[in-house]
C-alpha cells in the first residue's frame, strides 16, 4: 500500500466524507472516490460504510487504521527531519498565532527577519484553533497556555499585560454610571479567561453587549462606542481612538508560550526567527 493511498484513507476516516477529505487534501472529490474504490478492490472488501452521520470505517478498515497511522507518523517524521536539516536560510516558515498577536507583537519580528534573511517567507496562520505541530500544520506556534503535545520544545516567551479600554465618550459614561455601559467579552468557549472574570467582577451590574473570539473585533466594537473591553495592551494602546481607563487594580496578566516540534530544532530559518524573537520580545533575564 502506497503512502499516497494511506493518506487518503486517513483523511476520509477523519473527515467522514469524500468531499471534506478532498478539501483538506487539496484534490478533487472524484480523485478521492477513485482512490478509495481502488483500495477496497485491492483489499477485496469494503473499508467504509455509509451512515446518516457520514462515512465510517468497517471492521476491516478499523483493523488497518492503526497501521495506517504508524505509516503516517513515519512519513511525517521523515518530512520534519528533512526540513530540520535544511542548510539554507530560505523557504516558507509557517507561524501559528492569534491575529492580533501577529499584527501588534510579532510584526516587528517579521520585518527584522525579512531584513536579515530576505529569502525566508513567514506565513502567518492567524487562528484560535490550536494547530497540530506534530503534523506540521505549523512550524512554530505562540499560545497563551503551555503545550501538552508530545515531542515538542517549548518555553515561556513573555508576560502579556492587559488594560481596560473605552472611547472618551464611553469613559465619561462609566464615570457617571458604571451600570449604563455594556461589556465586550470573549465568547462562551473562552469565558473562563481570567480577564473575563475580572471585567464582570469589576462591573457586576453592566450588561453584556457583545462577545467574540477575536480581540481585534472586540477592539473595533469598543472603538465604535459599544462598551468597555479588556484588551492586550499592545493592541489597545495601538488602536487610535481608544484610551486606557485606570481602575482599582489591573486585569490579570497572561504568559505567552512558544513551541515547535523537536525534529525542527535544527531548521536554520526557524532558529533565525527564534533568535530575533528572543532578542526583541523575551522578558527572561539574560543568561
CSV table of C-alpha atoms in Angstrom, one decimal:
chain,number,residue,atom,x,y,z
A,1,UNK,CA,0.0,0.0,0.0
A,2,UNK,CA,1.4,3.3,-1.0
A,3,UNK,CA,1.6,6.3,1.3
A,4,UNK,CA,-0.4,8.5,-1.0
A,5,UNK,CA,-3.3,5.9,-0.7
A,6,UNK,CA,-2.9,5.7,3.1
A,7,UNK,CA,-3.1,9.4,3.3
A,8,UNK,CA,-6.4,9.4,1.5
A,9,UNK,CA,-7.7,6.6,3.7
A,10,UNK,CA,-6.9,8.6,6.9
A,11,UNK,CA,-8.3,11.8,5.5
A,12,UNK,CA,-11.7,10.1,4.8
A,13,UNK,CA,-11.7,8.4,8.1
A,14,UNK,CA,-11.1,11.7,9.9
A,15,UNK,CA,-13.4,13.8,7.8
A,16,UNK,CA,-16.3,11.4,7.5
A,17,UNK,CA,-16.9,12.3,3.8
A,18,UNK,CA,-15.2,12.2,0.5
A,19,UNK,CA,-15.9,15.9,-0.2
A,20,UNK,CA,-14.4,17.1,3.1
A,21,UNK,CA,-11.4,14.8,2.7
A,22,UNK,CA,-10.8,16.2,-0.8
A,23,UNK,CA,-11.0,19.7,0.5
A,24,UNK,CA,-8.4,19.0,3.3
A,25,UNK,CA,-6.1,17.3,0.9
A,26,UNK,CA,-6.4,19.8,-1.9
A,27,UNK,CA,-7.6,17.3,-4.5
A,28,UNK,CA,-10.8,16.7,-6.4
A,29,UNK,CA,-13.8,14.8,-5.0
A,30,UNK,CA,-13.7,12.2,-7.8
A,31,UNK,CA,-10.0,11.6,-7.2
A,32,UNK,CA,-10.7,10.6,-3.5
A,33,UNK,CA,-13.6,8.4,-4.6
A,34,UNK,CA,-11.5,6.6,-7.1
A,35,UNK,CA,-8.6,6.0,-4.7
A,36,UNK,CA,-10.8,4.6,-2.0
A,37,UNK,CA,-12.5,2.3,-4.5
A,38,UNK,CA,-9.1,1.1,-5.7
A,39,UNK,CA,-8.1,0.4,-2.1
A,40,UNK,CA,-11.3,-1.5,-1.5
A,41,UNK,CA,-10.8,-3.5,-4.7
A,42,UNK,CA,-7.3,-4.4,-3.7
A,43,UNK,CA,-8.4,-5.4,-0.2
A,44,UNK,CA,-11.4,-7.3,-1.8
A,45,UNK,CA,-13.7,-5.9,0.9
A,46,UNK,CA,-15.2,-2.5,1.8
A,47,UNK,CA,-13.2,-0.3,4.1
A,48,UNK,CA,-16.1,2.3,4.7
A,49,UNK,CA,-19.8,2.1,5.1
A,50,UNK,CA,-22.3,5.0,4.7
A,51,UNK,CA,-24.4,6.1,7.7
A,52,UNK,CA,-26.6,9.0,8.4
A,53,UNK,CA,-23.6,10.7,10.1
A,54,UNK,CA,-21.3,10.1,7.1
A,55,UNK,CA,-18.7,7.5,6.2
A,56,UNK,CA,-17.4,5.3,9.0
A,57,UNK,CA,-14.8,2.6,8.9
A,58,UNK,CA,-15.9,-1.0,8.6
A,59,UNK,CA,-14.3,-3.7,10.8
A,60,UNK,CA,-11.7,-4.3,8.0
A,61,UNK,CA,-11.0,-0.6,7.8
A,62,UNK,CA,-10.7,-0.3,11.5
A,63,UNK,CA,-8.2,-3.1,11.7
A,64,UNK,CA,-5.8,-1.3,9.4
A,65,UNK,CA,-6.3,2.1,10.9
A,66,UNK,CA,-3.5,1.9,13.5
A,67,UNK,CA,-1.1,0.6,10.8
A,68,UNK,CA,-2.1,3.5,8.5
A,69,UNK,CA,-1.4,5.9,11.4
A,70,UNK,CA,2.0,4.3,12.0
A,71,UNK,CA,2.9,4.8,8.3
A,72,UNK,CA,1.7,8.5,8.6
A,73,UNK,CA,3.9,9.1,11.7
A,74,UNK,CA,6.9,7.7,9.9
A,75,UNK,CA,6.2,9.8,6.8
A,76,UNK,CA,5.7,13.0,8.9
A,77,UNK,CA,8.9,12.3,10.9
A,78,UNK,CA,10.9,12.0,7.7
A,79,UNK,CA,9.4,15.2,6.4
A,80,UNK,CA,10.2,17.1,9.7
A,81,UNK,CA,13.7,15.8,9.8
A,82,UNK,CA,14.4,16.7,6.2
A,83,UNK,CA,13.0,20.2,6.9
A,84,UNK,CA,15.1,20.4,10.1
A,85,UNK,CA,18.3,19.6,8.2
A,86,UNK,CA,17.7,22.4,5.6
A,87,UNK,CA,21.0,24.2,5.4
A,88,UNK,CA,20.0,27.4,3.6
A,89,UNK,CA,18.1,30.4,5.1
A,90,UNK,CA,15.3,30.4,2.6
A,91,UNK,CA,11.8,29.0,2.2
A,92,UNK,CA,8.4,29.1,3.9
A,93,UNK,CA,8.2,29.4,7.7
A,94,UNK,CA,4.6,28.7,9.0
A,95,UNK,CA,3.7,30.5,12.2
A,96,UNK,CA,0.5,30.0,14.2
A,97,UNK,CA,-0.8,32.7,16.5
A,98,UNK,CA,-3.8,34.9,17.2
A,99,UNK,CA,-4.3,37.6,14.6
A,100,UNK,CA,-3.8,40.5,17.0
A,101,UNK,CA,-0.6,38.9,18.3
A,102,UNK,CA,0.8,38.6,14.8
A,103,UNK,CA,-0.2,42.1,13.9
A,104,UNK,CA,0.8,44.0,17.0
A,105,UNK,CA,3.6,41.9,18.7
A,106,UNK,CA,5.2,39.7,16.0
A,107,UNK,CA,5.1,42.2,13.1
A,108,UNK,CA,8.4,43.9,14.1
A,109,UNK,CA,10.0,40.4,14.3
A,110,UNK,CA,8.8,39.6,10.8
A,111,UNK,CA,10.3,42.8,9.5
A,112,UNK,CA,13.6,42.1,11.1
A,113,UNK,CA,13.6,38.6,9.8
A,114,UNK,CA,13.0,39.9,6.3
A,115,UNK,CA,15.8,42.4,6.6
A,116,UNK,CA,18.3,39.9,7.7
A,117,UNK,CA,17.1,36.9,5.7
A,118,UNK,CA,15.1,38.1,2.7
A,119,UNK,CA,14.7,34.6,1.2
A,120,UNK,CA,12.7,33.4,4.3
A,121,UNK,CA,9.0,33.9,3.8
A,122,UNK,CA,6.9,34.0,7.0
A,123,UNK,CA,3.4,32.5,6.6
A,124,UNK,CA,1.1,33.5,9.5
A,125,UNK,CA,-1.8,31.2,10.2
A,126,UNK,CA,-4.0,33.5,12.3
A,127,UNK,CA,-6.4,31.3,14.2
A,128,UNK,CA,-7.5,30.5,17.7
A,129,UNK,CA,-7.6,26.8,16.7
A,130,UNK,CA,-4.6,25.0,18.2
A,131,UNK,CA,-2.8,23.6,15.1
A,132,UNK,CA,-1.1,20.2,15.3
A,133,UNK,CA,2.7,20.8,15.2
A,134,UNK,CA,3.3,17.1,15.0
A,135,UNK,CA,1.5,17.0,11.6
A,136,UNK,CA,3.4,20.2,10.6
A,137,UNK,CA,0.2,22.2,10.3
A,138,UNK,CA,2.6,24.9,11.5
A,139,UNK,CA,6.4,25.1,12.2
A,140,UNK,CA,6.1,27.2,15.4
A,141,UNK,CA,3.2,28.4,17.4
A,142,UNK,CA,2.6,31.1,20.0
A,143,UNK,CA,-0.1,30.4,22.6
A,144,UNK,CA,-1.5,31.6,26.0
A,145,UNK,CA,-1.1,28.1,27.6
A,146,UNK,CA,1.7,25.7,27.7
A,147,UNK,CA,1.8,22.9,25.1
A,148,UNK,CA,0.7,19.4,26.0
A,149,UNK,CA,1.5,17.5,22.8
A,150,UNK,CA,4.5,15.0,23.0
A,151,UNK,CA,7.9,15.7,21.4
A,152,UNK,CA,7.6,19.5,21.4
A,153,UNK,CA,10.2,22.0,22.5
A,154,UNK,CA,8.5,24.9,24.4
A,155,UNK,CA,9.3,27.8,26.6
A,156,UNK,CA,7.7,30.9,28.1
A,157,UNK,CA,8.4,33.9,26.0
A,158,UNK,CA,7.0,36.9,27.8
A,159,UNK,CA,4.3,38.2,30.1
A,160,UNK,CA,1.4,39.9,28.4
A,161,UNK,CA,-0.3,42.8,30.1
A,162,UNK,CA,-3.9,43.8,29.7
A,163,UNK,CA,-5.8,47.0,30.1
A,164,UNK,CA,-9.4,48.3,30.3
A,165,UNK,CA,-10.2,50.3,27.2
A,166,UNK,CA,-13.0,52.6,26.0
A,167,UNK,CA,-13.6,55.7,23.9
A,168,UNK,CA,-13.6,59.1,25.6
A,169,UNK,CA,-17.4,59.2,25.5
A,170,UNK,CA,-17.7,55.7,26.9
A,171,UNK,CA,-15.2,56.5,29.7
A,172,UNK,CA,-17.3,59.6,30.7
A,173,UNK,CA,-20.4,57.4,30.8
A,174,UNK,CA,-18.6,54.9,33.0
A,175,UNK,CA,-17.7,57.7,35.4
A,176,UNK,CA,-21.3,58.9,35.6
A,177,UNK,CA,-23.0,55.5,35.8
A,178,UNK,CA,-20.9,52.3,35.5
A,179,UNK,CA,-24.0,50.1,35.0
A,180,UNK,CA,-25.0,52.1,32.0
A,181,UNK,CA,-22.1,50.9,29.8
A,182,UNK,CA,-22.0,47.4,28.2
A,183,UNK,CA,-19.3,44.9,28.4
A,184,UNK,CA,-17.4,43.4,25.4
A,185,UNK,CA,-16.2,39.9,26.3
A,186,UNK,CA,-14.7,36.8,24.9
A,187,UNK,CA,-17.3,34.3,23.7
A,188,UNK,CA,-18.7,31.3,25.6
A,189,UNK,CA,-15.8,29.0,24.7
A,190,UNK,CA,-13.3,31.5,26.2
A,191,UNK,CA,-15.5,32.7,29.1
A,192,UNK,CA,-13.0,31.1,31.5
A,193,UNK,CA,-10.3,33.6,30.6
A,194,UNK,CA,-9.1,35.5,33.7
A,195,UNK,CA,-9.8,38.9,32.1
A,196,UNK,CA,-13.4,38.0,31.5
A,197,UNK,CA,-14.0,37.2,35.2
A,198,UNK,CA,-12.1,40.4,36.2
A,199,UNK,CA,-14.3,42.6,34.0
A,200,UNK,CA,-17.6,41.0,35.1
A,201,UNK,CA,-16.5,41.3,38.8
A,202,UNK,CA,-15.4,44.9,38.3
A,203,UNK,CA,-18.8,45.9,36.7
A,204,UNK,CA,-21.3,43.4,38.1
A,205,UNK,CA,-24.4,45.4,37.0
A,206,UNK,CA,-23.2,46.2,33.5
A,207,UNK,CA,-24.9,44.3,30.7
A,208,UNK,CA,-23.0,42.0,28.3
A,209,UNK,CA,-23.5,43.5,24.8
A,210,UNK,CA,-21.0,41.8,22.5
A,211,UNK,CA,-18.8,38.7,22.5
A,212,UNK,CA,-16.2,37.4,20.1
A,213,UNK,CA,-13.2,35.1,20.0
A,214,UNK,CA,-11.3,37.9,18.2
A,215,UNK,CA,-9.5,40.6,20.2
A,216,UNK,CA,-9.3,42.7,17.0
A,217,UNK,CA,-13.1,42.6,16.6
A,218,UNK,CA,-13.5,43.4,20.3
A,219,UNK,CA,-11.2,46.4,19.8
A,220,UNK,CA,-13.3,47.6,16.8
A,221,UNK,CA,-16.6,47.3,18.7
A,222,UNK,CA,-15.1,49.2,21.6
A,223,UNK,CA,-13.8,51.9,19.2
A,224,UNK,CA,-17.4,52.3,17.9
A,225,UNK,CA,-18.7,53.0,21.4
A,226,UNK,CA,-20.3,49.7,22.0
A,227,UNK,CA,-18.9,49.4,25.5
A,228,UNK,CA,-15.9,48.5,27.7
A,229,UNK,CA,-13.3,45.9,26.7
A,230,UNK,CA,-10.3,44.3,28.3
A,231,UNK,CA,-7.6,44.1,25.6
A,232,UNK,CA,-4.0,43.1,25.4
A,233,UNK,CA,-2.1,46.4,25.8
A,234,UNK,CA,-0.1,46.0,22.5
A,235,UNK,CA,-3.5,46.0,20.7
A,236,UNK,CA,-5.3,48.5,22.9
A,237,UNK,CA,-2.5,51.1,23.0
A,238,UNK,CA,-2.1,50.9,19.3
A,239,UNK,CA,-5.8,51.5,18.5
A,240,UNK,CA,-6.3,55.2,17.9
A,241,UNK,CA,-9.4,56.5,19.5
A,242,UNK,CA,-9.3,54.2,22.5
A,243,UNK,CA,-7.9,55.2,25.9
A,244,UNK,CA,-6.9,53.0,28.8
A,245,UNK,CA,-9.0,53.6,31.9
A,246,UNK,CA,-7.3,53.5,35.2
A,247,UNK,CA,-9.3,51.5,37.8
A,248,UNK,CA,-8.8,49.9,41.1
A,249,UNK,CA,-6.4,47.1,40.3
A,250,UNK,CA,-5.5,45.9,36.8
A,251,UNK,CA,-6.6,42.9,34.7
A,252,UNK,CA,-4.7,39.7,35.2
A,253,UNK,CA,-1.6,39.1,33.1
A,254,UNK,CA,-1.0,36.0,30.9
A,255,UNK,CA,2.1,34.2,29.8
A,256,UNK,CA,2.9,33.7,26.1
A,257,UNK,CA,4.4,30.3,25.2
A,258,UNK,CA,6.2,29.4,22.0
A,259,UNK,CA,6.6,25.8,20.8
A,260,UNK,CA,7.8,23.7,17.9
A,261,UNK,CA,8.5,20.0,17.2
A,262,UNK,CA,11.9,18.7,18.4
A,263,UNK,CA,12.6,17.4,14.9
A,264,UNK,CA,12.7,21.1,13.7
A,265,UNK,CA,15.2,22.3,16.2
A,266,UNK,CA,18.0,22.4,13.6
A,267,UNK,CA,15.9,24.2,10.9
A,268,UNK,CA,18.0,27.3,10.3
A,269,UNK,CA,15.2,29.6,9.3
A,270,UNK,CA,13.3,28.7,12.4
A,271,UNK,CA,16.3,29.2,14.6
A,272,UNK,CA,16.9,32.6,13.0
A,273,UNK,CA,13.4,33.7,13.8
A,274,UNK,CA,13.5,32.4,17.3
A,275,UNK,CA,16.8,34.3,17.9
A,276,UNK,CA,15.2,37.5,16.7
A,277,UNK,CA,12.0,36.8,18.7
A,278,UNK,CA,14.0,36.3,21.9
A,279,UNK,CA,16.1,39.4,21.3
A,280,UNK,CA,13.1,41.6,20.6
A,281,UNK,CA,10.3,40.2,22.9
A,282,UNK,CA,11.7,37.9,25.6
A,283,UNK,CA,11.4,39.2,29.1
A,284,UNK,CA,13.5,36.5,30.6
A,285,UNK,CA,16.7,37.7,32.3
A,286,UNK,CA,19.8,37.2,30.2
A,287,UNK,CA,21.8,34.0,30.9
